[in-house]
Short mmCIF file of C-alpha atoms in Angstrom, two decimals:
data_model
loop_
_atom_site.label_atom_id
_atom_site.label_comp_id
_atom_site.label_asym_id
_atom_site.label_seq_id
_atom_site.Cartn_x
_atom_site.Cartn_y
_atom_site.Cartn_z
CA MET A 277 86.14 -95.14 -3.28
CA HIS A 278 84.59 -97.28 -6.04
CA PRO A 279 86.15 -96.60 -9.50
CA GLY A 280 84.44 -93.78 -11.29
CA SER A 281 82.32 -92.92 -8.29
CA ARG A 282 83.59 -89.32 -8.05
CA LYS A 283 82.34 -88.44 -11.52
CA PHE A 284 79.17 -90.38 -10.91
CA SER A 285 78.66 -88.67 -7.55
CA ALA A 286 78.89 -85.26 -9.18
CA ARG A 287 76.41 -86.34 -11.84
CA LEU A 288 74.15 -87.80 -9.17
CA ARG A 289 74.18 -84.54 -7.20
CA ARG A 290 73.15 -82.65 -10.35
CA MET A 291 70.40 -85.16 -11.04
CA SER A 292 69.16 -85.10 -7.46
CA THR A 293 68.39 -81.41 -7.73
CA LYS A 294 65.93 -82.29 -10.46
CA ARG A 295 64.36 -85.53 -9.23
CA ARG A 296 64.44 -88.02 -6.39
CA VAL A 297 67.50 -90.24 -6.29
CA THR A 298 66.77 -93.90 -7.08
CA ILE A 299 67.93 -97.13 -5.47
CA ALA A 300 69.74 -98.00 -8.70
CA GLN A 301 71.75 -94.78 -8.55
CA ILE A 302 72.68 -95.40 -4.90
CA ALA A 303 73.71 -98.97 -5.79
CA GLU A 304 75.93 -97.78 -8.67
CA GLU A 305 77.74 -95.22 -6.49
CA ALA A 306 78.19 -97.69 -3.64
CA GLY A 307 79.43 -100.43 -5.97
CA VAL A 308 76.80 -102.94 -4.83
CA SER A 309 73.70 -104.55 -6.26
CA VAL A 310 70.22 -103.05 -6.17
CA PRO A 311 68.93 -105.89 -3.92
CA THR A 312 71.70 -105.06 -1.41
CA VAL A 313 70.56 -101.43 -1.20
CA SER A 314 66.97 -102.63 -0.83
CA LYS A 315 67.99 -104.87 2.08
CA VAL A 316 69.71 -101.96 3.83
CA ILE A 317 66.68 -99.70 3.37
CA ASN A 318 64.34 -102.35 4.74
CA GLY A 319 66.54 -103.20 7.72
CA ARG A 320 67.35 -106.74 6.60
CA PRO A 321 70.19 -108.35 8.58
CA GLU A 322 72.02 -110.24 5.79
CA VAL A 323 74.31 -107.35 4.77
CA ALA A 324 77.96 -107.01 5.80
CA PRO A 325 78.45 -104.17 8.35
CA GLU A 326 80.93 -102.26 6.16
CA THR A 327 78.61 -102.49 3.18
CA ARG A 328 75.63 -101.39 5.25
CA HIS A 329 77.57 -98.42 6.58
CA ARG A 330 78.66 -97.35 3.06
CA VAL A 331 75.12 -97.60 1.67
CA GLU A 332 73.54 -95.78 4.63
CA ARG A 333 76.08 -93.00 4.35
CA LEU A 334 75.08 -92.50 0.69
CA LEU A 335 71.37 -92.68 1.51
CA HIS A 336 71.84 -89.94 4.06
CA LYS A 337 74.12 -87.90 1.78
CA HIS A 338 71.54 -87.83 -1.02
CA GLY A 339 68.52 -87.42 1.24
CA TYR A 340 66.89 -90.68 0.16
CA GLN A 341 63.49 -91.10 1.78
CA ARG A 342 62.21 -94.65 2.11
CA ARG A 343 58.84 -95.16 0.48
CA VAL A 344 56.21 -96.40 2.90
CA SER A 345 53.77 -98.81 1.32
CA GLN A 346 50.22 -99.35 2.45
CA ASP A 347 51.35 -102.65 4.00
CA ASP A 348 53.94 -100.87 6.17
CA GLY A 349 51.89 -100.11 9.26
CA PRO A 350 53.37 -99.26 12.66
CA ALA A 351 55.60 -101.95 14.17
CA GLY A 352 54.08 -101.34 17.61
CA LEU A 353 57.55 -101.11 19.18
CA VAL A 354 59.59 -98.25 20.65
CA ASP A 355 63.28 -98.79 21.43
CA LEU A 356 64.38 -97.36 24.80
CA VAL A 357 68.17 -97.18 24.99
CA PHE A 358 70.15 -96.68 28.23
CA ALA A 359 73.84 -96.22 28.89
CA GLU A 360 73.31 -97.99 32.23
CA ILE A 361 70.22 -99.27 34.01
CA GLU A 362 71.51 -99.94 37.53
CA SER A 363 69.53 -97.34 39.46
CA PRO A 364 65.93 -96.56 40.48
CA TRP A 365 66.31 -93.45 38.30
CA ALA A 366 66.27 -95.65 35.20
CA MET A 367 63.19 -97.50 36.46
CA GLU A 368 61.26 -94.23 36.59
CA ILE A 369 62.19 -93.61 32.95
CA VAL A 370 61.03 -97.11 32.01
CA ARG A 371 57.69 -96.60 33.76
CA GLY A 372 57.05 -93.33 31.94
CA ALA A 373 57.95 -94.78 28.53
CA GLU A 374 55.87 -97.91 29.06
CA ASP A 375 52.81 -95.92 30.16
CA ALA A 376 52.95 -93.71 27.06
CA ALA A 377 53.60 -96.66 24.74
CA HIS A 378 50.74 -98.64 26.28
CA GLU A 379 48.35 -95.74 25.71
CA ALA A 380 49.35 -95.80 22.04
CA GLY A 381 48.99 -99.58 21.74
CA ALA A 382 52.75 -100.12 21.50
CA SER A 383 55.40 -101.94 23.53
CA VAL A 384 58.88 -100.94 24.71
CA VAL A 385 62.12 -102.76 23.86
CA ILE A 386 64.92 -101.94 26.33
CA SER A 387 68.59 -101.92 25.31
CA VAL A 388 71.50 -101.33 27.70
CA LEU A 389 74.77 -100.17 26.13
CA HIS A 390 77.00 -100.52 29.25
CA THR A 391 78.87 -97.42 28.10
CA HIS A 392 78.27 -93.67 28.04
CA ALA A 393 79.94 -93.40 24.63
CA GLY A 394 76.54 -93.75 22.98
CA PRO A 395 75.05 -96.31 20.58
CA GLY A 396 77.57 -97.92 18.27
CA ARG A 397 77.60 -100.08 15.18
CA ASP A 398 76.72 -103.30 17.05
CA TRP A 399 73.54 -101.72 18.36
CA LEU A 400 72.71 -100.38 14.91
CA GLU A 401 73.16 -103.86 13.44
CA ARG A 402 70.73 -105.32 16.00
CA LEU A 403 68.27 -102.54 15.26
CA ALA A 404 68.54 -103.21 11.53
CA ALA A 405 67.49 -106.82 12.05
CA ARG A 406 63.94 -105.87 13.09
CA ARG A 407 61.33 -103.15 12.75
CA THR A 408 60.73 -100.35 15.23
CA ASP A 409 58.63 -97.19 15.25
CA GLY A 410 61.34 -95.03 16.80
CA VAL A 411 64.12 -94.72 19.34
CA VAL A 412 64.33 -92.96 22.71
CA ILE A 413 67.97 -92.57 23.82
CA VAL A 414 68.49 -91.87 27.53
CA ALA A 415 71.40 -89.98 29.14
CA SER A 416 73.88 -90.94 26.46
CA LYS A 417 75.96 -89.33 23.76
CA LEU A 418 74.61 -89.41 20.22
CA SER A 419 77.28 -89.40 17.51
CA THR A 420 76.78 -87.88 14.09
CA MET A 421 77.24 -91.38 12.64
CA VAL A 422 74.29 -92.75 14.63
CA GLN A 423 72.18 -89.70 13.78
CA ALA A 424 72.94 -90.18 10.09
CA GLN A 425 72.13 -93.88 10.10
CA LEU A 426 68.87 -93.44 12.00
CA THR A 427 67.91 -90.68 9.54
CA ALA A 428 68.85 -92.88 6.57
CA ARG A 429 66.44 -95.52 7.88
CA SER A 430 63.74 -92.84 8.35
CA LEU A 431 63.64 -93.72 12.06
CA PRO A 432 62.54 -90.90 14.40
CA PHE A 433 64.57 -90.49 17.59
CA VAL A 434 64.47 -88.36 20.73
CA VAL A 435 67.16 -87.93 23.39
CA VAL A 436 66.15 -87.81 27.08
CA ASP A 437 68.47 -85.90 29.44
CA PRO A 438 71.25 -85.61 26.83
CA GLU A 439 74.82 -85.86 28.10
CA GLY A 440 76.13 -83.17 25.77
CA GLU A 441 74.65 -80.34 23.75
CA PRO A 442 72.22 -81.89 21.21
CA ALA A 443 72.97 -81.16 17.57
CA PRO A 444 70.68 -78.67 15.82
CA GLY A 445 67.49 -80.42 14.75
CA VAL A 446 67.78 -83.27 17.28
CA ALA A 447 64.68 -83.54 19.46
CA SER A 448 65.43 -83.74 23.19
CA VAL A 449 63.57 -83.74 26.50
CA GLY A 450 65.19 -82.65 29.75
CA ALA A 451 64.46 -80.80 32.99
CA THR A 452 65.20 -77.32 34.34
CA ASN A 453 68.39 -78.43 36.10
CA TRP A 454 69.73 -74.91 36.63
CA HIS A 455 66.51 -73.82 38.31
CA GLY A 456 66.58 -76.97 40.45
CA GLY A 457 70.10 -76.21 41.67
CA LEU A 458 69.09 -72.63 42.40
CA ALA A 459 65.97 -73.67 44.37
CA ALA A 460 67.84 -76.28 46.43
CA THR A 461 70.60 -73.86 47.41
CA ARG A 462 68.20 -70.99 48.12
CA HIS A 463 66.25 -73.26 50.48
CA LEU A 464 69.41 -73.96 52.48
CA LEU A 465 70.36 -70.28 52.50
CA GLU A 466 66.90 -69.32 53.76
CA LEU A 467 67.35 -71.77 56.63
CA GLY A 468 70.51 -69.88 57.60
CA HIS A 469 73.24 -72.08 56.11
CA ARG A 470 76.25 -70.26 54.70
CA ARG A 471 78.77 -73.07 54.33
CA ILE A 472 77.04 -75.33 51.75
CA GLY A 473 78.73 -78.25 50.03
CA MET A 474 77.83 -79.42 46.53
CA ILE A 475 78.27 -82.92 45.07
CA SER A 476 77.48 -83.28 41.38
CA GLY A 477 77.92 -85.75 38.54
CA PRO A 478 80.50 -85.97 35.74
CA ALA A 479 81.80 -82.70 34.33
CA ASP A 480 80.85 -83.59 30.75
CA MET A 481 77.15 -84.02 31.53
CA LEU A 482 74.93 -81.00 30.86
CA CYS A 483 72.67 -81.68 33.83
CA SER A 484 75.65 -81.86 36.22
CA GLN A 485 77.03 -78.50 35.14
CA ALA A 486 73.59 -76.88 35.12
CA ARG A 487 72.96 -77.91 38.75
CA ILE A 488 76.35 -76.53 39.81
CA ASP A 489 75.64 -73.29 37.93
CA GLY A 490 72.31 -72.95 39.76
CA TYR A 491 74.07 -73.57 43.08
CA ARG A 492 76.68 -70.89 42.27
CA ALA A 493 74.00 -68.41 41.18
CA ALA A 494 72.12 -68.79 44.48
CA LEU A 495 75.30 -68.23 46.51
CA GLU A 496 76.38 -65.24 44.44
CA THR A 497 72.93 -63.64 44.78
CA ALA A 498 73.30 -64.01 48.56
CA GLY A 499 76.74 -62.40 48.44
CA ILE A 500 78.58 -65.64 49.23
CA GLU A 501 81.60 -66.80 47.24
CA ALA A 502 81.44 -70.41 46.05
CA ALA A 503 84.44 -72.03 47.77
CA PRO A 504 86.21 -74.47 45.38
CA GLU A 505 86.83 -77.01 48.16
CA LEU A 506 83.08 -77.31 48.73
CA ILE A 507 82.33 -78.45 45.15
CA ARG A 508 82.90 -82.11 44.33
CA ARG A 509 82.26 -84.07 41.12
CA GLY A 510 81.62 -87.79 41.00
CA THR A 511 78.90 -90.09 39.70
CA PHE A 512 75.23 -89.93 40.56
CA LEU A 513 75.44 -93.16 42.61
CA VAL A 514 75.42 -93.90 46.36
CA ASP A 515 79.16 -94.63 46.64
CA SER A 516 80.00 -91.23 45.17
CA GLY A 517 77.81 -89.45 47.73
CA HIS A 518 79.34 -91.50 50.53
CA ASP A 519 82.96 -90.86 49.52
CA HIS A 520 82.56 -87.17 48.72
CA GLY A 521 80.39 -86.72 51.81
CA HIS A 522 83.28 -87.98 53.94
CA GLY A 523 85.63 -85.67 52.05
CA LEU A 524 83.50 -82.60 52.69
CA LEU A 525 82.86 -83.44 56.35
CA SER A 526 86.58 -83.99 57.02
CA LEU A 527 87.46 -80.38 56.04
CA ASP A 528 88.83 -78.12 58.76
CA ASP A 529 85.76 -75.94 58.20
CA PRO A 530 83.12 -78.47 57.09
CA PRO A 531 79.79 -77.52 55.54
CA THR A 532 76.63 -77.40 57.64
CA ALA A 533 74.60 -78.49 54.63
CA ILE A 534 75.21 -80.53 51.46
CA PHE A 535 73.30 -80.32 48.19
CA ALA A 536 73.69 -83.66 46.40
CA GLY A 537 73.19 -83.92 42.66
CA SER A 538 70.94 -86.99 42.98
CA ASP A 539 68.88 -88.73 45.63
CA LEU A 540 71.27 -91.70 45.51
CA GLN A 541 74.20 -89.39 46.27
CA ALA A 542 72.16 -87.93 49.15
CA PHE A 543 71.66 -91.41 50.62
CA GLY A 544 75.44 -91.86 50.45
CA VAL A 545 75.85 -88.58 52.37
CA PHE A 546 73.38 -89.87 54.98
CA GLU A 547 75.62 -92.89 55.54
CA ALA A 548 78.81 -90.82 55.68
CA ALA A 549 77.22 -88.55 58.33
CA ARG A 550 76.05 -91.55 60.36
CA GLN A 551 79.53 -93.07 60.30
CA ARG A 552 80.93 -89.80 61.67
CA GLY A 553 78.40 -89.71 64.52
CA MET A 554 76.39 -86.89 62.94
CA ARG A 555 72.60 -86.63 62.76
CA VAL A 556 70.53 -85.41 59.81
CA PRO A 557 69.22 -82.70 59.98
CA GLN A 558 70.35 -81.70 63.50
CA ASP A 559 74.07 -81.70 62.60
CA LEU A 560 73.90 -81.67 58.80
CA SER A 561 71.17 -80.70 56.33
CA VAL A 562 70.97 -82.68 53.09
CA VAL A 563 69.11 -81.97 49.83
CA GLY A 564 68.88 -84.43 46.95
CA PHE A 565 67.75 -84.26 43.33
CA ASP A 566 65.21 -86.49 41.46
CA ASP A 567 62.50 -87.28 44.06
CA LEU A 568 62.74 -91.04 43.63
CA PRO A 569 60.08 -93.07 45.50
CA LEU A 570 62.81 -94.06 48.00
CA SER A 571 63.25 -90.43 49.06
CA ARG A 572 59.85 -90.41 50.77
CA SER A 573 60.58 -93.53 52.83
CA ALA A 574 64.19 -92.66 53.75
CA TRP A 575 64.94 -91.72 57.34
CA PRO A 576 64.69 -88.87 57.65
CA PRO A 577 62.50 -88.32 54.58
CA LEU A 578 64.65 -86.51 52.03
CA THR A 579 64.22 -82.90 50.98
CA THR A 580 64.85 -83.01 47.24
CA VAL A 581 64.30 -81.39 43.86
CA ARG A 582 61.62 -83.26 41.94
CA GLN A 583 62.72 -84.06 38.41
CA PRO A 584 59.67 -85.27 36.42
CA LEU A 585 61.36 -88.43 35.14
CA GLN A 586 58.22 -90.34 34.19
CA GLU A 587 56.77 -87.30 32.43
CA MET A 588 60.06 -86.75 30.53
CA ALA A 589 60.10 -90.34 29.28
CA ALA A 590 56.40 -90.29 28.42
CA LEU A 591 56.76 -87.07 26.43
CA ALA A 592 59.77 -88.44 24.54
CA THR A 593 57.87 -91.64 23.70
CA ARG A 594 54.78 -89.77 22.51
CA THR A 595 57.01 -87.47 20.44
CA VAL A 596 58.77 -90.38 18.74
CA LEU A 597 55.47 -92.09 17.91
CA GLY A 598 54.08 -88.80 16.59
CA MET A 599 57.15 -88.24 14.42
CA GLY A 600 56.63 -91.74 13.03
CA ARG A 601 53.16 -90.64 11.93
CA GLY A 602 54.66 -87.63 10.19
CA GLU A 603 53.90 -85.12 12.95
CA ALA A 604 56.65 -82.56 13.51
CA PRO A 605 57.39 -81.67 17.18
CA GLU A 606 56.20 -78.22 18.21
CA THR A 607 59.69 -77.56 19.56
CA ARG A 608 62.87 -79.59 19.25
CA ARG A 609 64.11 -78.93 22.78
CA VAL A 610 61.82 -79.28 25.79
CA GLU A 611 62.72 -78.75 29.46
CA LEU A 612 60.09 -79.78 32.00
CA ALA A 613 59.89 -77.87 35.28
CA THR A 614 61.61 -79.07 38.46
CA GLU A 615 60.15 -78.46 41.93
CA LEU A 616 61.65 -78.30 45.41
CA ILE A 617 60.02 -80.84 47.76
CA VAL A 618 60.73 -79.97 51.41
CA ARG A 619 60.77 -82.88 53.85
CA GLU A 620 62.66 -83.61 57.07
CA SER A 621 66.33 -83.77 56.04
CA THR A 622 66.85 -79.99 56.24
CA ALA A 623 66.75 -77.62 59.22
CA PRO A 624 68.46 -74.43 60.41
CA PRO A 625 72.14 -74.92 61.35
CA ARG A 626 73.05 -75.43 64.98
CA ARG A 627 74.25 -72.25 66.66
#
């Protein structure tokens, strides 16, 4: 800590209860010059990362709010941040965000982190080098450090389909995953299936656990115990559906139906069934989750739970732009409704 900063910090806290903290006071506590603090506030790139982090931490600590001059109009840019962007699922998110941004006269800047650990300091440094009206973070963790630094820059942010439980006050947009899992499993039960497999995503993702919980609730309501060997966790990609599909179908008492946690997983199950000489839906019923455009043209067309991906991204984008204009969201946590779409990949089990 900079010499004398503890006493100064205490004095600063007392002063801040009376009036707004100044850039000069932040600079003195951080042990840097006033122009350096000004550069951090205005997102200028020519500041060392450690210095930027120390100044932003103090800005957040003392609740400094950046003054917006009359010349500071909207940047016309929204940052859309993905952990990964390898699947058609991500493309639906991009379409929704771009549509909403276009309606508002803005454009979308896409960043891919290549990790589910969430945005880190490198990403924050790139963000600091330019202006943006807000950030939409998709299916990724959001650390308290990133939250603090976005807040210190007065940048609004919204999380879409958060991996973990969002912190209090963080705006998020998701879907009714539990209800989707319930509806998918109930559909299979109503067709007469009793031995139903479940393939979901990673255990630390909220949507994965919610879909499993909905699946369990439907079985329990029907008086059927959820057999542990019928529940598999993987990724939401095709290979995971293929591998876990083979695993489920190789059981001594295999399922007559499989509820996959994503459409891509369901396509992997299709392939596993084909390789074992089984037909969908005559020998095996399959339900997916997402309702990607590919699900309508698959053979057979896939019964799935529609997750309103474009609407989720559009709402998050509109919310971020509204927050940038000083509009507070009506609610910090929104879950849009899912809907079961019945097509040709499900049928009653063979007797």
